[in-house]
PDB file of C-alpha atoms in Angstrom:
ATOM      1  CA  MET A   1      35.741  17.843  46.676  1.00  0.00           C
ATOM      2  CA  MET A   2      34.309  14.651  45.122  1.00  0.00           C
ATOM      3  CA  GLY A   3      32.242  16.358  42.447  1.00  0.00           C
ATOM      4  CA  LEU A   4      28.892  17.888  41.611  1.00  0.00           C
ATOM      5  CA  TRP A   5      25.755  16.214  40.432  1.00  0.00           C
ATOM      6  CA  LEU A   6      23.299  17.871  38.352  1.00  0.00           C
ATOM      7  CA  MET A   7      19.618  17.622  39.401  1.00  0.00           C
ATOM      8  CA  SER A   8      16.651  18.544  37.267  1.00  0.00           C
ATOM      9  CA  LYS A   9      13.469  19.945  38.645  1.00  0.00           C
ATOM     10  CA  PHE A  10      11.733  17.836  41.450  1.00  0.00           C
ATOM     11  CA  LYS A  11       8.336  18.402  43.206  1.00  0.00           C
ATOM     12  CA  SER A  12       8.082  21.257  45.327  1.00  0.00           C
ATOM     13  CA  LYS A  13       8.715  19.261  48.614  1.00  0.00           C
ATOM     14  CA  ASP A  14      11.974  18.015  47.061  1.00  0.00           C
ATOM     15  CA  MET A  15      12.950  21.615  46.032  1.00  0.00           C
ATOM     16  CA  ARG A  16      12.456  22.956  49.485  1.00  0.00           C
ATOM     17  CA  PHE A  17      14.889  20.338  50.651  1.00  0.00           C
ATOM     18  CA  LEU A  18      17.580  21.035  48.083  1.00  0.00           C
ATOM     19  CA  ARG A  19      17.365  24.792  48.645  1.00  0.00           C
ATOM     20  CA  SER A  20      17.668  24.492  52.373  1.00  0.00           C
ATOM     21  CA  GLY A  21      20.491  21.927  52.177  1.00  0.00           C
ATOM     22  CA  PHE A  22      23.202  23.803  50.449  1.00  0.00           C
ATOM     23  CA  PRO A  23      24.652  27.300  50.747  1.00  0.00           C
ATOM     24  CA  ALA A  24      24.621  29.607  47.660  1.00  0.00           C
ATOM     25  CA  THR A  25      27.692  28.802  45.516  1.00  0.00           C
ATOM     26  CA  GLY A  26      27.955  31.954  43.570  1.00  0.00           C
ATOM     27  CA  LEU A  27      28.143  29.939  40.291  1.00  0.00           C
ATOM     28  CA  ASN A  28      26.490  31.758  37.298  1.00  0.00           C
ATOM     29  CA  MET A  29      25.485  29.251  34.855  1.00  0.00           C
ATOM     30  CA  GLU A  30      22.858  29.376  32.199  1.00  0.00           C
ATOM     31  CA  PHE A  31      20.746  26.347  31.509  1.00  0.00           C
ATOM     32  CA  LEU A  32      17.437  25.819  29.503  1.00  0.00           C
ATOM     33  CA  GLN A  33      15.923  24.230  32.615  1.00  0.00           C
ATOM     34  CA  GLU A  34      16.044  24.881  36.303  1.00  0.00           C
ATOM     35  CA  TYR A  35      18.890  22.779  37.834  1.00  0.00           C
ATOM     36  CA  PHE A  36      20.367  22.352  41.217  1.00  0.00           C
ATOM     37  CA  LEU A  37      24.041  21.494  41.759  1.00  0.00           C
ATOM     38  CA  VAL A  38      24.559  19.012  44.635  1.00  0.00           C
ATOM     39  CA  ALA A  39      28.054  18.546  45.953  1.00  0.00           C
ATOM     40  CA  LEU A  40      28.348  14.842  46.533  1.00  0.00           C
ATOM     41  CA  ASP A  41      31.004  15.050  49.316  1.00  0.00           C
ATOM     42  CA  VAL A  42      28.738  17.485  51.221  1.00  0.00           C
ATOM     43  CA  PHE A  43      25.705  14.999  50.605  1.00  0.00           C
ATOM     44  CA  ARG A  44      28.046  12.191  52.222  1.00  0.00           C
ATOM     45  CA  LYS A  45      29.038  14.261  55.262  1.00  0.00           C
ATOM     46  CA  ILE A  46      25.911  16.049  56.281  1.00  0.00           C
ATOM     47  CA  PRO A  47      22.993  13.863  57.464  1.00  0.00           C
ATOM     48  CA  TYR A  48      20.186  14.291  55.227  1.00  0.00           C
ATOM     49  CA  PRO A  49      16.489  13.208  55.853  1.00  0.00           C
ATOM     50  CA  LYS A  50      16.554   9.475  55.472  1.00  0.00           C
ATOM     51  CA  ASP A  51      13.128   9.362  53.403  1.00  0.00           C
ATOM     52  CA  LYS A  52      13.584   6.435  50.948  1.00  0.00           C
ATOM     53  CA  SER A  53      13.127   8.535  47.820  1.00  0.00           C
ATOM     54  CA  GLN A  54      14.616   7.705  44.452  1.00  0.00           C
ATOM     55  CA  ARG A  55      16.554  10.936  44.607  1.00  0.00           C
ATOM     56  CA  ASN A  56      18.387  10.022  47.854  1.00  0.00           C
ATOM     57  CA  ALA A  57      19.097   6.638  46.329  1.00  0.00           C
ATOM     58  CA  TRP A  58      20.809   7.971  43.257  1.00  0.00           C
ATOM     59  CA  LEU A  59      22.787  10.456  45.272  1.00  0.00           C
ATOM     60  CA  SER A  60      23.911   7.584  47.689  1.00  0.00           C
ATOM     61  CA  LEU A  61      24.877   5.609  44.731  1.00  0.00           C
ATOM     62  CA  LEU A  62      27.002   8.368  43.243  1.00  0.00           C
ATOM     63  CA  ALA A  63      28.537   9.342  46.581  1.00  0.00           C
ATOM     64  CA  THR A  64      29.550   5.653  47.384  1.00  0.00           C
ATOM     65  CA  GLU A  65      33.327   5.361  47.896  1.00  0.00           C
ATOM     66  CA  ASN A  66      33.958   1.940  49.526  1.00  0.00           C
ATOM     67  CA  MET A  67      32.234  -1.354  49.939  1.00  0.00           C
ATOM     68  CA  LYS A  68      31.125  -0.702  53.322  1.00  0.00           C
ATOM     69  CA  ASP A  69      29.095   2.368  51.981  1.00  0.00           C
ATOM     70  CA  ALA A  70      27.830   0.200  48.992  1.00  0.00           C
ATOM     71  CA  LYS A  71      26.541  -2.487  51.514  1.00  0.00           C
ATOM     72  CA  LYS A  72      24.786   0.171  53.429  1.00  0.00           C
ATOM     73  CA  VAL A  73      23.164   1.755  50.458  1.00  0.00           C
ATOM     74  CA  VAL A  74      22.127  -1.605  48.929  1.00  0.00           C
ATOM     75  CA  GLY A  75      20.628  -2.471  52.381  1.00  0.00           C
ATOM     76  CA  GLU A  76      18.475   0.693  52.151  1.00  0.00           C
ATOM     77  CA  TYR A  77      17.767   0.596  48.473  1.00  0.00           C
ATOM     78  CA  PRO A  78      17.815  -3.081  47.189  1.00  0.00           C
ATOM     79  CA  TRP A  79      17.009  -2.131  43.572  1.00  0.00           C
ATOM     80  CA  LEU A  80      20.536  -0.559  43.406  1.00  0.00           C
ATOM     81  CA  GLU A  81      22.114  -3.965  43.939  1.00  0.00           C
ATOM     82  CA  GLU A  82      22.033  -4.799  40.214  1.00  0.00           C
ATOM     83  CA  ILE A  83      23.673  -1.536  39.274  1.00  0.00           C
ATOM     84  CA  TYR A  84      26.542  -1.982  41.860  1.00  0.00           C
ATOM     85  CA  GLU A  85      27.045  -5.624  40.510  1.00  0.00           C
ATOM     86  CA  GLU A  86      27.252  -4.261  37.056  1.00  0.00           C
ATOM     87  CA  ILE A  87      29.768  -1.636  37.976  1.00  0.00           C
ATOM     88  CA  ALA A  88      31.797  -4.288  39.898  1.00  0.00           C
ATOM     89  CA  MET A  89      31.931  -6.286  36.586  1.00  0.00           C
ATOM     90  CA  LEU A  90      32.813  -3.490  34.610  1.00  0.00           C
ATOM     91  CA  ARG A  91      35.810  -2.407  36.867  1.00  0.00           C
ATOM     92  CA  GLN A  92      37.178  -5.973  36.560  1.00  0.00           C
ATOM     93  CA  ARG A  93      36.735  -6.259  32.878  1.00  0.00           C
ATOM     94  CA  PRO A  94      37.136  -2.759  31.156  1.00  0.00           C
ATOM     95  CA  GLU A  95      37.044  -4.214  27.766  1.00  0.00           C
ATOM     96  CA  GLU A  96      33.349  -4.586  28.336  1.00  0.00           C
ATOM     97  CA  VAL A  97      33.024  -0.879  28.604  1.00  0.00           C
ATOM     98  CA  LEU A  98      34.978  -0.449  25.172  1.00  0.00           C
ATOM     99  CA  GLY A  99      32.656  -3.143  23.705  1.00  0.00           C
ATOM    100  CA  MET A 100      29.511  -1.241  24.879  1.00  0.00           C
ATOM    101  CA  PHE A 101      30.924   1.922  23.639  1.00  0.00           C
ATOM    102  CA  SER A 102      31.749   0.402  20.293  1.00  0.00           C
ATOM    103  CA  GLU A 103      28.276  -1.052  20.054  1.00  0.00           C
ATOM    104  CA  ALA A 104      26.676   2.241  20.944  1.00  0.00           C
ATOM    105  CA  LEU A 105      28.948   3.825  18.139  1.00  0.00           C
ATOM    106  CA  ARG A 106      27.688   1.257  15.620  1.00  0.00           C
ATOM    107  CA  ILE A 107      24.174   1.756  16.593  1.00  0.00           C
ATOM    108  CA  LEU A 108      24.692   5.537  16.204  1.00  0.00           C
ATOM    109  CA  ASP A 109      26.331   5.139  12.844  1.00  0.00           C
ATOM    110  CA  GLN A 110      23.386   2.928  11.576  1.00  0.00           C
ATOM    111  CA  ASN A 111      20.760   5.453  12.925  1.00  0.00           C
ATOM    112  CA  THR A 112      22.734   8.244  11.259  1.00  0.00           C
ATOM    113  CA  LEU A 113      22.880   6.391   7.977  1.00  0.00           C
ATOM    114  CA  LYS A 114      19.069   5.716   8.271  1.00  0.00           C
ATOM    115  CA  TYR A 115      18.456   9.214   8.890  1.00  0.00           C
ATOM    116  CA  MET A 116      20.577  10.451   5.909  1.00  0.00           C
ATOM    117  CA  ILE A 117      18.979   8.079   3.710  1.00  0.00           C
ATOM    118  CA  GLU A 118      15.549   9.250   4.867  1.00  0.00           C
ATOM    119  CA  GLU A 119      16.506  12.745   4.290  1.00  0.00           C
ATOM    120  CA  LEU A 120      17.885  12.059   0.746  1.00  0.00           C
ATOM    121  CA  GLN A 121      14.613  10.195  -0.205  1.00  0.00           C
ATOM    122  CA  LYS A 122      12.575  13.181   1.164  1.00  0.00           C
ATOM    123  CA  GLU A 123      14.789  15.585  -0.839  1.00  0.00           C
ATOM    124  CA  GLN A 124      14.350  13.554  -3.847  1.00  0.00           C
ATOM    125  CA  ARG A 125      10.619  13.341  -3.550  1.00  0.00           C
ATOM    126  CA  GLU A 126      10.343  17.114  -3.125  1.00  0.00           C
ATOM    127  CA  GLN A 127      12.642  17.507  -6.290  1.00  0.00           C
ATOM    128  CA  LYS A 128      10.246  15.200  -8.440  1.00  0.00           C
ATOM    129  CA  GLU A 129       7.254  17.240  -7.141  1.00  0.00           C
ATOM    130  CA  GLN A 130       9.020  20.378  -8.066  1.00  0.00           C
ATOM    131  CA  GLN A 131       9.929  18.847 -11.504  1.00  0.00           C
ATOM    132  CA  LYS A 132       6.359  17.799 -12.183  1.00  0.00           C
ATOM    133  CA  LYS A 133       5.247  21.377 -11.479  1.00  0.00           C
ATOM    134  CA  LEU A 134       7.831  22.751 -13.791  1.00  0.00           C
ATOM    135  CA  GLU A 135       6.788  20.363 -16.582  1.00  0.00           C
ATOM    136  CA  ALA A 136       3.222  21.350 -16.274  1.00  0.00           C
ATOM    137  CA  VAL A 137       4.204  25.040 -16.574  1.00  0.00           C
ATOM    138  CA  ILE A 138       6.435  24.239 -19.560  1.00  0.00           C
ATOM    139  CA  GLU A 139       3.583  22.124 -21.193  1.00  0.00           C
ATOM    140  CA  GLU A 140       1.091  25.120 -20.725  1.00  0.00           C
ATOM    141  CA  LYS A 141       3.630  27.548 -22.265  1.00  0.00           C
ATOM    142  CA  ASP A 142       4.253  25.180 -25.184  1.00  0.00           C
ATOM    143  CA  ALA A 143       0.540  24.961 -25.857  1.00  0.00           C
ATOM    144  CA  LYS A 144       0.239  28.817 -25.839  1.00  0.00           C
ATOM    145  CA  LEU A 145       3.222  29.070 -28.063  1.00  0.00           C
ATOM    146  CA  GLU A 146       1.719  26.506 -30.396  1.00  0.00           C
ATOM    147  CA  ALA A 147      -1.445  28.403 -30.627  1.00  0.00           C
ATOM    148  CA  LYS A 148       0.572  31.701 -31.362  1.00  0.00           C
ATOM    149  CA  ASP A 149       2.558  29.831 -34.070  1.00  0.00           C
ATOM    150  CA  ASN A 150      -0.651  28.640 -35.643  1.00  0.00           C
ATOM    151  CA  GLU A 151      -2.133  32.106 -35.701  1.00  0.00           C
ATOM    152  CA  ILE A 152       1.056  33.362 -37.254  1.00  0.00           C
ATOM    153  CA  ALA A 153       0.862  30.587 -39.876  1.00  0.00           C
ATOM    154  CA  ASP A 154      -2.807  31.570 -40.572  1.00  0.00           C
ATOM    155  CA  LEU A 155      -1.994  35.294 -40.997  1.00  0.00           C
ATOM    156  CA  LYS A 156       0.961  34.595 -43.272  1.00  0.00           C
ATOM    157  CA  ARG A 157      -1.258  32.353 -45.523  1.00  0.00           C
ATOM    158  CA  LEU A 158      -3.866  35.177 -45.920  1.00  0.00           C
ATOM    159  CA  LEU A 159      -1.067  37.667 -46.483  1.00  0.00           C
ATOM    160  CA  GLY A 160       0.264  35.341 -49.264  1.00  0.00           C
ATOM    161  CA  GLN A 161      -3.130  35.060 -50.910  1.00  0.00           C
ATOM    162  CA  TYR A 162      -3.370  38.907 -51.030  1.00  0.00           C
ATOM    163  CA  GLU A 163       0.158  39.311 -52.651  1.00  0.00           C
ATOM    164  CA  SER A 164      -0.739  36.828 -55.320  1.00  0.00           C
ATOM    165  CA  ILE A 165      -3.730  38.562 -56.502  1.00  0.00           C
ATOM    166  CA  GLU A 166      -3.092  41.368 -59.005  1.00  0.00           C
ATOM    167  CA  GLU A 167      -5.909  43.624 -57.650  1.00  0.00           C
ATOM    168  CA  ILE A 168      -6.061  44.106 -53.969  1.00  0.00           C
ATOM    169  CA  PRO A 169      -9.746  44.471 -53.032  1.00  0.00           C
ATOM    170  CA  PRO A 170     -10.722  48.080 -52.320  1.00  0.00           C
ATOM    171  CA  ARG A 171     -10.646  49.109 -48.821  1.00  0.00           C
ATOM    172  CA  ILE A 172     -13.793  49.907 -47.192  1.00  0.00           C
ATOM    173  CA  PRO A 173     -13.669  53.190 -45.561  1.00  0.00           C
ATOM    174  CA  LYS A 174     -14.473  53.622 -42.083  1.00  0.00           C
ATOM    175  CA  GLU A 175     -17.681  55.517 -41.077  1.00  0.00           C
ATOM    176  CA  SER A 176     -15.700  58.470 -39.941  1.00  0.00           C
ATOM    177  CA  GLU A 177     -14.102  58.743 -43.455  1.00  0.00           C
ATOM    178  CA  ARG A 178     -17.343  58.506 -45.443  1.00  0.00           C
ATOM    179  CA  PRO A 179     -18.685  61.674 -47.042  1.00  0.00           C
ATOM    180  CA  ASP A 180     -21.598  63.372 -45.493  1.00  0.00           C
ATOM    181  CA  LYS A 181     -24.891  62.544 -47.298  1.00  0.00           C
ATOM    182  CA  SER A 182     -26.122  66.037 -47.311  1.00  0.00           C
ATOM    183  CA  ILE A 183     -23.245  67.061 -49.599  1.00  0.00           C
ATOM    184  CA  LEU A 184     -23.965  64.186 -51.939  1.00  0.00           C
ATOM    185  CA  ASP A 185     -27.664  65.335 -52.381  1.00  0.00           C
ATOM    186  CA  VAL A 186     -26.801  68.663 -54.220  1.00  0.00           C
TER     187      VAL A 186
END
């Protein structure tokens, strides 16, 4: 068997074609989207409707095994000629494939580096914002502490004044401690 090709969802007309074209395989695969597996060797052997769809063009491209088939496919789908030429060039010079692969890795590395820098900058901004919030809380607490220190200093000063005086002023009794006026009238 040549291989399987994974096809994503198509319009309902195309879905009917795919469902009727292949027997159940019994494969149980879980995907996030609905897919259909197309056996390329079966696609090549069984005559399919020759509607000039993009789906049939790609399946024909993937199922091509020799130059005769390639010429036939290019005759039906002229836009595939450029793809066949590029495939032929890459088969003659495989170092080009390695070059493309190296270039793709270089671009991937650059993008990864840019992403990491952006993430670090974002993290740094968030930390600065958090630091500003913490500094504001600390300043508020410092102000409250300073107010308490001033109050303590004032109370100590008042206490010091009373300790330096030989006579402490008499304490004024509270209303509940005062003698009843009726008792004093006698």
